[in-house]
XYZ file of C-alpha atoms in Angstrom:
546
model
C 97.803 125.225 56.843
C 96.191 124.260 53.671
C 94.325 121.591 52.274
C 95.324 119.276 49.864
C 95.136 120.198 46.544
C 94.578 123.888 47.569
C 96.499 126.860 46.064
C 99.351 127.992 47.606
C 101.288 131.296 47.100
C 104.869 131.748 46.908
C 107.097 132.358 49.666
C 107.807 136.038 49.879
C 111.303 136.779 48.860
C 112.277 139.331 51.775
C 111.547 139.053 55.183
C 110.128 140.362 57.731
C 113.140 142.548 58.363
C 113.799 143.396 54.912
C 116.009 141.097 54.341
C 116.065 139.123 50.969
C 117.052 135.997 50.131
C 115.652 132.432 48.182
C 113.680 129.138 49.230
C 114.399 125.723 48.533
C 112.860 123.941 47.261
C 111.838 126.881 45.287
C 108.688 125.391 44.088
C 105.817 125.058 46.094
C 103.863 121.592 47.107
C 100.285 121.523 48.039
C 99.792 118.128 47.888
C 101.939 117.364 51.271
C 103.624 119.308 54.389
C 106.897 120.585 53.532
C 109.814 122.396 55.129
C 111.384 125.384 53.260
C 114.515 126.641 54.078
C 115.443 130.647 53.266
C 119.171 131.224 52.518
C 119.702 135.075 52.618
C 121.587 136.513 49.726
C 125.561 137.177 50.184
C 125.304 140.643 49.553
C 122.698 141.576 52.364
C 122.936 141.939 55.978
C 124.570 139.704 58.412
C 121.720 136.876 58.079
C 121.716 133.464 58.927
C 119.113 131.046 57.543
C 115.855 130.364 58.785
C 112.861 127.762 57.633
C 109.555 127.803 57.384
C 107.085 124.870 57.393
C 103.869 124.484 55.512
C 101.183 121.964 56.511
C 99.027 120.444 54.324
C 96.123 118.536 55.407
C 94.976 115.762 53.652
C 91.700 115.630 52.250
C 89.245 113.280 54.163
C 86.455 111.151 52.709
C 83.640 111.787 55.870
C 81.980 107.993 56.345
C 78.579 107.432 58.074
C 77.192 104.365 60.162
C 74.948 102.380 56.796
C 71.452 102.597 57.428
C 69.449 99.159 57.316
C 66.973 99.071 54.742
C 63.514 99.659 56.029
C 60.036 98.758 54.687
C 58.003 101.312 53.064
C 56.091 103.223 56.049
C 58.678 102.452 58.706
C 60.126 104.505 61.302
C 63.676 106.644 59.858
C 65.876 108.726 62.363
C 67.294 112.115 60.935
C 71.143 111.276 59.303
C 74.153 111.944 61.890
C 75.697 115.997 60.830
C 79.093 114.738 62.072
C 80.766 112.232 60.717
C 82.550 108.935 62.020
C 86.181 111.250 61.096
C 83.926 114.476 62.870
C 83.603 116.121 59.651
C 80.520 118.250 60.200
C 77.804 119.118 57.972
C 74.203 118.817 56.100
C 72.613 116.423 54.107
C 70.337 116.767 51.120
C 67.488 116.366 50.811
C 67.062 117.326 54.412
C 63.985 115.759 54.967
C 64.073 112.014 55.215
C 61.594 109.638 52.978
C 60.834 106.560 54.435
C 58.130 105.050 51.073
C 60.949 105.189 48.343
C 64.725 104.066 47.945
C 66.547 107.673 48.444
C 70.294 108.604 47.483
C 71.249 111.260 50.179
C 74.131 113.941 49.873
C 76.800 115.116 52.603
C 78.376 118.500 52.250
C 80.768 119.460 54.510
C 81.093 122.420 56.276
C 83.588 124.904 55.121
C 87.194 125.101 56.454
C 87.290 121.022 56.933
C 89.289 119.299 54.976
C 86.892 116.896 53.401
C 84.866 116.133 50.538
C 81.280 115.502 49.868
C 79.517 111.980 50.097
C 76.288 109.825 49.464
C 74.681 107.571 51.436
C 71.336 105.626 49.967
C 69.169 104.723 52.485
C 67.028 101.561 50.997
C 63.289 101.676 51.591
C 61.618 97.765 50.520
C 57.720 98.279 49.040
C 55.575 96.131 51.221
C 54.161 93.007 49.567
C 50.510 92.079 49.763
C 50.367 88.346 50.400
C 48.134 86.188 48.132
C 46.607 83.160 48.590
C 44.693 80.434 46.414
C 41.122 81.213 47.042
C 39.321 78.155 49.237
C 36.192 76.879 47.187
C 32.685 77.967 48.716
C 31.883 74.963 50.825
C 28.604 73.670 52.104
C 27.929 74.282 55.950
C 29.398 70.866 57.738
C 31.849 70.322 55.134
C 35.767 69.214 55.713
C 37.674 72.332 55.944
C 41.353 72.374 55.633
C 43.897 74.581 57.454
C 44.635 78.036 55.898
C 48.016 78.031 54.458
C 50.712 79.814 57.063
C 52.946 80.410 53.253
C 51.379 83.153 50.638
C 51.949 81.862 47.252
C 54.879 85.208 47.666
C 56.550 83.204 50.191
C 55.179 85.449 53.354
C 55.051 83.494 56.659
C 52.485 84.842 59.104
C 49.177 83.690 60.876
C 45.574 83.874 60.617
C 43.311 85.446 63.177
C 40.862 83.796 63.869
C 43.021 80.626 64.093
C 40.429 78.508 64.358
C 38.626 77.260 61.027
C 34.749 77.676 61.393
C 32.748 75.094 58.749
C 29.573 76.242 59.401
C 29.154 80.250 58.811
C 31.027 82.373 56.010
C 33.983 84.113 57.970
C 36.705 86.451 57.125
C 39.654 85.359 57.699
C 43.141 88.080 58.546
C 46.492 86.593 57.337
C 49.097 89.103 59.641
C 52.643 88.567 58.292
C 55.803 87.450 60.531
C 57.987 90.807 61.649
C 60.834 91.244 59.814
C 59.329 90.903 56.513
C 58.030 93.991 54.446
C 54.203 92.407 53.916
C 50.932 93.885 55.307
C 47.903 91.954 56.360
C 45.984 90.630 54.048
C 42.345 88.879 54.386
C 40.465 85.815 52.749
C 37.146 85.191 52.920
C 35.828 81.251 52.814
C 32.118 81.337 52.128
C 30.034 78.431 53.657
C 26.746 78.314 52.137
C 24.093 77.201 54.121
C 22.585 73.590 53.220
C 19.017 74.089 51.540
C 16.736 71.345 51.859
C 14.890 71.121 48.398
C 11.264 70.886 48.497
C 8.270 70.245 46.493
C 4.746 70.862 45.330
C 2.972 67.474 46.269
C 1.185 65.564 43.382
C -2.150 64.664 43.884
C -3.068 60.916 44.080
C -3.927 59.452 40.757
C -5.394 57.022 39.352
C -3.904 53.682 37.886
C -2.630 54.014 34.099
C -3.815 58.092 34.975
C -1.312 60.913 33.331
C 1.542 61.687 35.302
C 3.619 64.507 34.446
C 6.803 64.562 35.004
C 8.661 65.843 37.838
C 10.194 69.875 38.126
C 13.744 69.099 38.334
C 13.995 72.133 40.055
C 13.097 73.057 43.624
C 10.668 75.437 45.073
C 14.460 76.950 46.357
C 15.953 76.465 43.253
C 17.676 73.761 43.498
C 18.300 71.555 40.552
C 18.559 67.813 40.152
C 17.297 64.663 39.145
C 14.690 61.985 39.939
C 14.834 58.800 40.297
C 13.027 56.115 39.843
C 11.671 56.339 35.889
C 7.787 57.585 36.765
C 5.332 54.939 36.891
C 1.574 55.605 36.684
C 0.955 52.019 37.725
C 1.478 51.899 41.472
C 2.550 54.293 44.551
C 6.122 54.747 44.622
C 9.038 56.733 46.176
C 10.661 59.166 43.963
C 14.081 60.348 45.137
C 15.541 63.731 44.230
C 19.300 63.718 43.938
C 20.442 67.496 43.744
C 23.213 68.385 41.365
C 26.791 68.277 42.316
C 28.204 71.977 43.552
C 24.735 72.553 45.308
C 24.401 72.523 49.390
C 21.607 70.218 48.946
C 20.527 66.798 50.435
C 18.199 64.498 48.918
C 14.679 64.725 49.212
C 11.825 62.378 48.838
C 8.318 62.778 47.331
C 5.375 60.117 47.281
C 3.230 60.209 44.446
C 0.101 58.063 45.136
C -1.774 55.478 42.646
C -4.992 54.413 43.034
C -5.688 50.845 41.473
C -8.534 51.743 38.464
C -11.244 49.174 37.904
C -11.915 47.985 34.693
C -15.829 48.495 33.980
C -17.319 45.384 32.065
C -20.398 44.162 30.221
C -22.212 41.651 28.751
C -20.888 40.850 25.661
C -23.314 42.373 22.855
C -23.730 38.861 20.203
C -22.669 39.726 16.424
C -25.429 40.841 13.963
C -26.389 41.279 10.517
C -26.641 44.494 8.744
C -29.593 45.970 9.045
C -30.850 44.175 12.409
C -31.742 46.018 15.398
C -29.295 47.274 18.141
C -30.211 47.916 21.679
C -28.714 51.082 23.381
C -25.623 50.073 25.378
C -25.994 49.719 29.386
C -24.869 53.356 31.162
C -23.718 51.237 34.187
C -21.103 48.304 34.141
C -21.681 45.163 36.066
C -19.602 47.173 39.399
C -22.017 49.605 38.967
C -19.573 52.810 37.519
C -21.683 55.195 35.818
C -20.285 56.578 32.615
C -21.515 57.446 29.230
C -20.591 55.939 25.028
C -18.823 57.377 22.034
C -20.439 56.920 19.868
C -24.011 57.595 21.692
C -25.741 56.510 18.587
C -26.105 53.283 17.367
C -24.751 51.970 13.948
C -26.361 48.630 12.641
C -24.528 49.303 9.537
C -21.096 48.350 10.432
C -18.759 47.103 13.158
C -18.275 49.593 15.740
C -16.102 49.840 18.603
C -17.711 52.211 21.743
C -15.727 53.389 24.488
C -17.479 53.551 27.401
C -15.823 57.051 29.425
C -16.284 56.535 33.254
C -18.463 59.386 35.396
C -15.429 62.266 36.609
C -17.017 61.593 39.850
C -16.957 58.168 40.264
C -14.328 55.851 41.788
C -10.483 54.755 39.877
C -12.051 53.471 36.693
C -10.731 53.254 33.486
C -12.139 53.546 30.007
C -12.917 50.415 28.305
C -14.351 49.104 25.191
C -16.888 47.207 23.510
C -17.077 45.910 19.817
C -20.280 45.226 18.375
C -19.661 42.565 15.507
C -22.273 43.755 12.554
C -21.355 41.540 10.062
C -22.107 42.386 6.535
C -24.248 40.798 3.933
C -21.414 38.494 2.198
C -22.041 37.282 -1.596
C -22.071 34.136 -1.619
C -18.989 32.767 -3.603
C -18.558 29.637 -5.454
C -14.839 28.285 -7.113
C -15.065 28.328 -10.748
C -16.151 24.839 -12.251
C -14.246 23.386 -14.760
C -15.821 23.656 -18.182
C -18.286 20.495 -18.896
C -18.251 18.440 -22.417
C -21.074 18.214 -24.217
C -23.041 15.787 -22.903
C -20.597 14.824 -19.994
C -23.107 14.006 -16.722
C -20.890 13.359 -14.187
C -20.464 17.282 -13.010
C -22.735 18.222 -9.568
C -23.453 21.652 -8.330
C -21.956 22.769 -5.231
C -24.076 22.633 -1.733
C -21.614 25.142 0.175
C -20.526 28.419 -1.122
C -16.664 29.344 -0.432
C -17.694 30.724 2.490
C -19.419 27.977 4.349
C -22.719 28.949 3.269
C -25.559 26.370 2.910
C -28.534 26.915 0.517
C -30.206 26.308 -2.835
C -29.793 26.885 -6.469
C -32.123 27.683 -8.979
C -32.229 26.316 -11.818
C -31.467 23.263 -9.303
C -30.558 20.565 -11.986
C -27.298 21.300 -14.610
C -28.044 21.278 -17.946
C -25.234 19.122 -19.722
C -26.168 21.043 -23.039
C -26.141 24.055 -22.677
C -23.599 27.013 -20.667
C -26.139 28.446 -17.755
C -25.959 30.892 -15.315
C -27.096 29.319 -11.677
C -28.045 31.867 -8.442
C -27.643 30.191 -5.339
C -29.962 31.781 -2.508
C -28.469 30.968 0.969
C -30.266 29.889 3.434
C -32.039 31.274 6.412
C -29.405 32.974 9.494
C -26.000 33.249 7.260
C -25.787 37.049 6.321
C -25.588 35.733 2.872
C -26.618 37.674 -0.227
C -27.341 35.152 -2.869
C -24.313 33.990 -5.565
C -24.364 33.202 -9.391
C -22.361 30.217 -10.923
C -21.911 30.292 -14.595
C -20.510 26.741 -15.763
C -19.866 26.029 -19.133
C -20.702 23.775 -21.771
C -18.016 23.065 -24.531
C -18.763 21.369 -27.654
C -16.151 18.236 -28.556
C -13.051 18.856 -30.415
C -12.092 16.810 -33.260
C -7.884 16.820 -32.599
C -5.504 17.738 -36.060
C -2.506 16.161 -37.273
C 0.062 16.890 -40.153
C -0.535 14.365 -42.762
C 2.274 11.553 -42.987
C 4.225 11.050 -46.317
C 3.860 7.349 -47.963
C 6.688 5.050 -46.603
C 7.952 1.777 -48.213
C 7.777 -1.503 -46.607
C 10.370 -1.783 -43.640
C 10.949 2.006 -43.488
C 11.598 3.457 -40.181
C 8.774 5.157 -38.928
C 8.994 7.616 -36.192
C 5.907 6.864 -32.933
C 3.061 9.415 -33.798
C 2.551 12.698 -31.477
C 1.025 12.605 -28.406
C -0.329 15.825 -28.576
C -2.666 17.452 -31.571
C -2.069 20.261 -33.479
C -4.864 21.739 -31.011
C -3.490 21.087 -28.159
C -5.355 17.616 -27.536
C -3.031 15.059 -25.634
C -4.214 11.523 -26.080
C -2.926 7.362 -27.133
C -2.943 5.808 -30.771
C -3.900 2.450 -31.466
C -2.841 0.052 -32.805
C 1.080 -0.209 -32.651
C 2.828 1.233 -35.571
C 3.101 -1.237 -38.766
C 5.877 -0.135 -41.107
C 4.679 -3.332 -43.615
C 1.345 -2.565 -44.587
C -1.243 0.671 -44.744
C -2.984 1.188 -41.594
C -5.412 3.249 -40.070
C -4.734 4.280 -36.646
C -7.058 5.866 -34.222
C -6.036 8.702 -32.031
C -8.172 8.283 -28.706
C -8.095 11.388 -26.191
C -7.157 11.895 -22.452
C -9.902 12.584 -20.166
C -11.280 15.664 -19.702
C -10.245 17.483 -23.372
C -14.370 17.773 -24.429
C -12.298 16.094 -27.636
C -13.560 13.521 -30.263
C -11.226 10.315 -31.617
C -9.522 11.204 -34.663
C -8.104 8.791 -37.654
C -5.165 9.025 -39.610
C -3.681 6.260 -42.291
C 0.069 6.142 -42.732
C 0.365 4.263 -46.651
C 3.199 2.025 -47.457
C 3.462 1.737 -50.719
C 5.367 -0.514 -52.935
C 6.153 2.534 -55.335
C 9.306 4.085 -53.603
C 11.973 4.003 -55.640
C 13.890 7.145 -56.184
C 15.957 8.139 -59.332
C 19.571 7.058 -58.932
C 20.358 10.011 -61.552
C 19.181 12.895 -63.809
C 20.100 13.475 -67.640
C 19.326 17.722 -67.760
C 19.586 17.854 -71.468
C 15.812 19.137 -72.190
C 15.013 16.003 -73.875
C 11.905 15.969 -71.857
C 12.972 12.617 -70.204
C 14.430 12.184 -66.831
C 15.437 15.677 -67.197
C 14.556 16.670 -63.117
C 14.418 14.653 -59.471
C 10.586 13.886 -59.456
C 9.326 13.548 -55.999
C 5.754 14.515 -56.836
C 4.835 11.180 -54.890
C 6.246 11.515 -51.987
C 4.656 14.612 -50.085
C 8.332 16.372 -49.942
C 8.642 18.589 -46.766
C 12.055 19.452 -47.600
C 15.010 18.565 -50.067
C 18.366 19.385 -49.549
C 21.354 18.055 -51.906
C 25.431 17.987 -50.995
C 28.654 17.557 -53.302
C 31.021 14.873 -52.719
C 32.757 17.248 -50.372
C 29.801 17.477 -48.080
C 29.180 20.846 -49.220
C 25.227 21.904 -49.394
C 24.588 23.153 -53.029
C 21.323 22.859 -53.007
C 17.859 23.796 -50.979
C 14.042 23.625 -51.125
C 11.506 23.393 -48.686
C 7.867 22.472 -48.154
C 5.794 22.008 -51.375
C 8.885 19.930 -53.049
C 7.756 18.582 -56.726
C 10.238 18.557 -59.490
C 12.350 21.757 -58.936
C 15.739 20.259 -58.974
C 17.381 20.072 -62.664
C 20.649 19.825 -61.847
C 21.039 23.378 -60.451
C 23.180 25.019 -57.175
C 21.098 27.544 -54.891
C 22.478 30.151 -56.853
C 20.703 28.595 -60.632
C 23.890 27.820 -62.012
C 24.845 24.010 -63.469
C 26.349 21.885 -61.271
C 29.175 19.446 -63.171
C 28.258 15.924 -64.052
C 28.838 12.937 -60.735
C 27.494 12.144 -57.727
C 25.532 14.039 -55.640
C 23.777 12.984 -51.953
C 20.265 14.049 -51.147
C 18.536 14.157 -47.694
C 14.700 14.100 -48.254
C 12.586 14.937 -45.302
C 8.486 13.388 -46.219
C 5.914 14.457 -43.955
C 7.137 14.929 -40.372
C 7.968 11.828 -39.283
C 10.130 10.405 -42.682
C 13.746 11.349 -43.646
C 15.416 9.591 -46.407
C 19.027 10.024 -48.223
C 20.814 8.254 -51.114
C 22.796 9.327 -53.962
C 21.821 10.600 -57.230
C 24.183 10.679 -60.613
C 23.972 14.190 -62.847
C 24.701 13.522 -66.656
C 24.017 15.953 -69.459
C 25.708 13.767 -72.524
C 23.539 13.702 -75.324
């Protein structure tokens, strides 16, 4: 018999016996068994036919039992050599590996019908389960259950089962069988609880320095105090440790003595330059301490701190101001300027400053300006004063003159006020009908004279209706020479201003514009100002014929 597949050799063509003949089928099949028949040839021997069968065995695949995967590190039995058909023979590699995924090889044994095969036996890596880490905690604290899940998915347990809250343990996580995992361990730290303490502060004294407090124990520990220091009286001060620290609060009392206040007799103001007695070295409780300044100053006002002994009980520094008060010059206000001959004025008998004394010369002099010292009296540290007042001679007040007027001209009221500056009344009332003299009399307290002034009306006023500027030599220009002209200004029909002159006005005008050329012949209007007080205007006719 043959495999399939195998080669396979011709039938012989003779027998045995020698005797020849054919097969049929003629060609040969080594895929399947097959019967040949031989037919002897005609010619030969007396032969009948015979057959002859040929088995072929099929080729067989040998199969194997799979082998469940494994984890990495387990167990592995060797591979069967026979297989489930009872094809026999070896596998490769030979040796089995149980850490990696391996493909293995079977090879038959020869003279079996069958063909090689594989068989991979799967080997899992083991996973190492991981957990969130658990915070440090502070001995006493909560402590929650270990998870029985890695963050991988692994179910298992942890040995010891029991959490412990008050000493750092190690904890073993063992996985559930079946699973490719290996144990794993967590450690949950529990930090002891530190109680923070504190160098005491010594006891001070009231309003004393107090530094502030070390926000950080003698362990370490860090934190905050509370309440704001005060140097005033004994109080609690609570330390509150920061968060993330196994740390209670702690307390510290920080003493305060209540400080006495030395005092003394009050020292009365002097004057400069009197004597000073040394200051007492013991206050009225009897604390012992010493000055600043140790030496006396007469000189000027001087606050001395008086610095309790080190020694001695709570006592705080105090002070004492001695009032020297200094030689003031006397001061008088300024006295309005006298007249001449005015009596009425008095010197002062107090100084600005409330200081009594007497003057020298003691009498005022209404005649003449003089300088007065005033020497202050006795127990005023007061330095004497000087008063200058001042004697003005009269002033006679000045007026502009006023132009002549005629009879039953307006006439403006007369100033109130000089040309000097002297305010003041006129009498009598104004009389516009006949030449007067009025008298200017002034206000109180102007060190002025009375003053005259005559305002003339005159029965001469008339003003030329017209000028004939032909240089005949008569009526050839306006002629205001009477009438003290201030200004003159003259206008065209039109109201047009052809003509100007101011102050010092005589006979100017001819018939002329501004510009000095001939106006035509008609009527012109004038507006003549006289004096200050005096403004006239009219018409006036211009005619050159010959």
């Amino acid at each position: 018999p043959i495999c399939a597949g195998e080669t396979l050799a011709a039938l012989p063509t003779n027998s045995i016996e020698g005797i020849a003949g054919t097969w049929s089928p003629a060609v040969m099949d080594n895929t399947t068994t097959t019967t040949y028949t031989f037919t002897p040839d005609p010619a030969g021997p007396c032969a009948v036919p015979t057959t002859m069968t040929v088995t072929v065995n099929p080729v067989v695949t040998p199969t194997f039992t799979a082998v469940a995967p494994i984890c990495a590190g387990d167990a592995l039995a060797a591979l069967p050599t026979t297989s489930a058909e009872g094809i026999t023979g070896s596998w490769l590699p030979a040796v089995m590996d149980n850490t990696a995924t391996t493909l293995y090889t079977f090879t038959p044994d020869a003279g079996q019908c069958a063909v090689t095969n594989t068989m991979t036996v799967t080997v899992t890596p083991n996973v190492t389960p991981t957990f969130v880490a658990v915070t440090p905690i502070c001995a006493g604290d909560a402590l929650a259950a270990l998870p029985t899940t890695s963050t991988e998915g692994i179910t298992g347990s942890w040995s010891p089962a029991v959490m412990d809250n008050t000493t750092t343990t190690l904890y073993t996580f063992t996985p559930d069988a079946g699973q490719c995992a290996v144990a794993n361990t967590m450690t949950i730290t529990v930090n002891p609880v530190v109680t923070p303490t504190f160098t005491p502060v010594a006891p001070i004294c009231a309003g004393g320095s107090l530094a502030a407090l070390p926000t950080m124990s003698i362990e370490g520990v860090t934190g905050t105090w509370s309440p704001p220091l005060d140097n005033t009286t004994t109080t609690l001060y609570t330390f509150m440790p920061d968060a993330g620290q196994c740390a209670p609060t702690a307390t510290m009392t920080i003493t305060v003595n209540p400080s006495t206040t030395p005092t003394f007799n009050a020292v009365a103001p002097i004057c400069t330059g009197e004597p000073l007695a040394a200051l007492p070295t013991n206050s009225t409780e009897g604390i012992a301490g010493t000055w600043s300044p140790a030496v006396m100053d007469n000189t000027e006002t001087t606050t001395y701190i008086f610095t309790p002994d080190p020694a001695g009980p709570c006592a705080l520094t105090t002070t004492m101001t001695i009032t020297v008060n200094q030689l003031a010059t006397s001061t008088f206000a300024a006295m309005d300027p006298i007249c001449l001959g005015d009596t009425s004025a008095t010197l002062p008998a107090t100084s600005v400053e409330g200081f009594t004394g007497v003057w020298s010369p003691a009498a005022l002099d209404y005649t003449n300006t003089t300088t007065y010292t005033f020497t202050p009296d006795a127990g005023q540290c007061a330095a004497e004063g000087t008063l200058t007042v001042d004697v003005i001679e009269n002033v006679t007040p000045t007026f502009n003159d006023v132009a002549k007027i005629c009879p039953g001209e307006a006439l403006t009221a007369l100033p109130k006020t000089s040309l000097n500056g002297i305010t003041g009344t006129w009498s009598p009332p104004l009389d516009n009908m006949a030449t007067t003299t009025y008298t200017f009399t002034p206000d109180a307290g102007q060190c002025a004279t009375s003053k005259t002034l005559e305002i003339v009306v005159s029965s001469d006023c008339d003003i030329p209706r017209g000028i004939s500027p032909n240089n005949d030599g008569l009526n050839d220009e306006l002629d205001l020479t009477e009438f003290n002209v201030n200004k003159l200004s003259i206008f065209n029909r039109y109201g047009v201003k052809v003509y100007n002159y101011g102050a010092g006005y005589t006979k100017q005008w001819h018939g002329q514009s501004d510009a000095g050329q001939e106006l035509p012949d008609g009527t012109y209007y004038y507006v003549i100002n006289m004096g200050t007080d005096v403004t006239k205007t009219g018409w006036i006719y211009i005619n050159r014929e010959q």
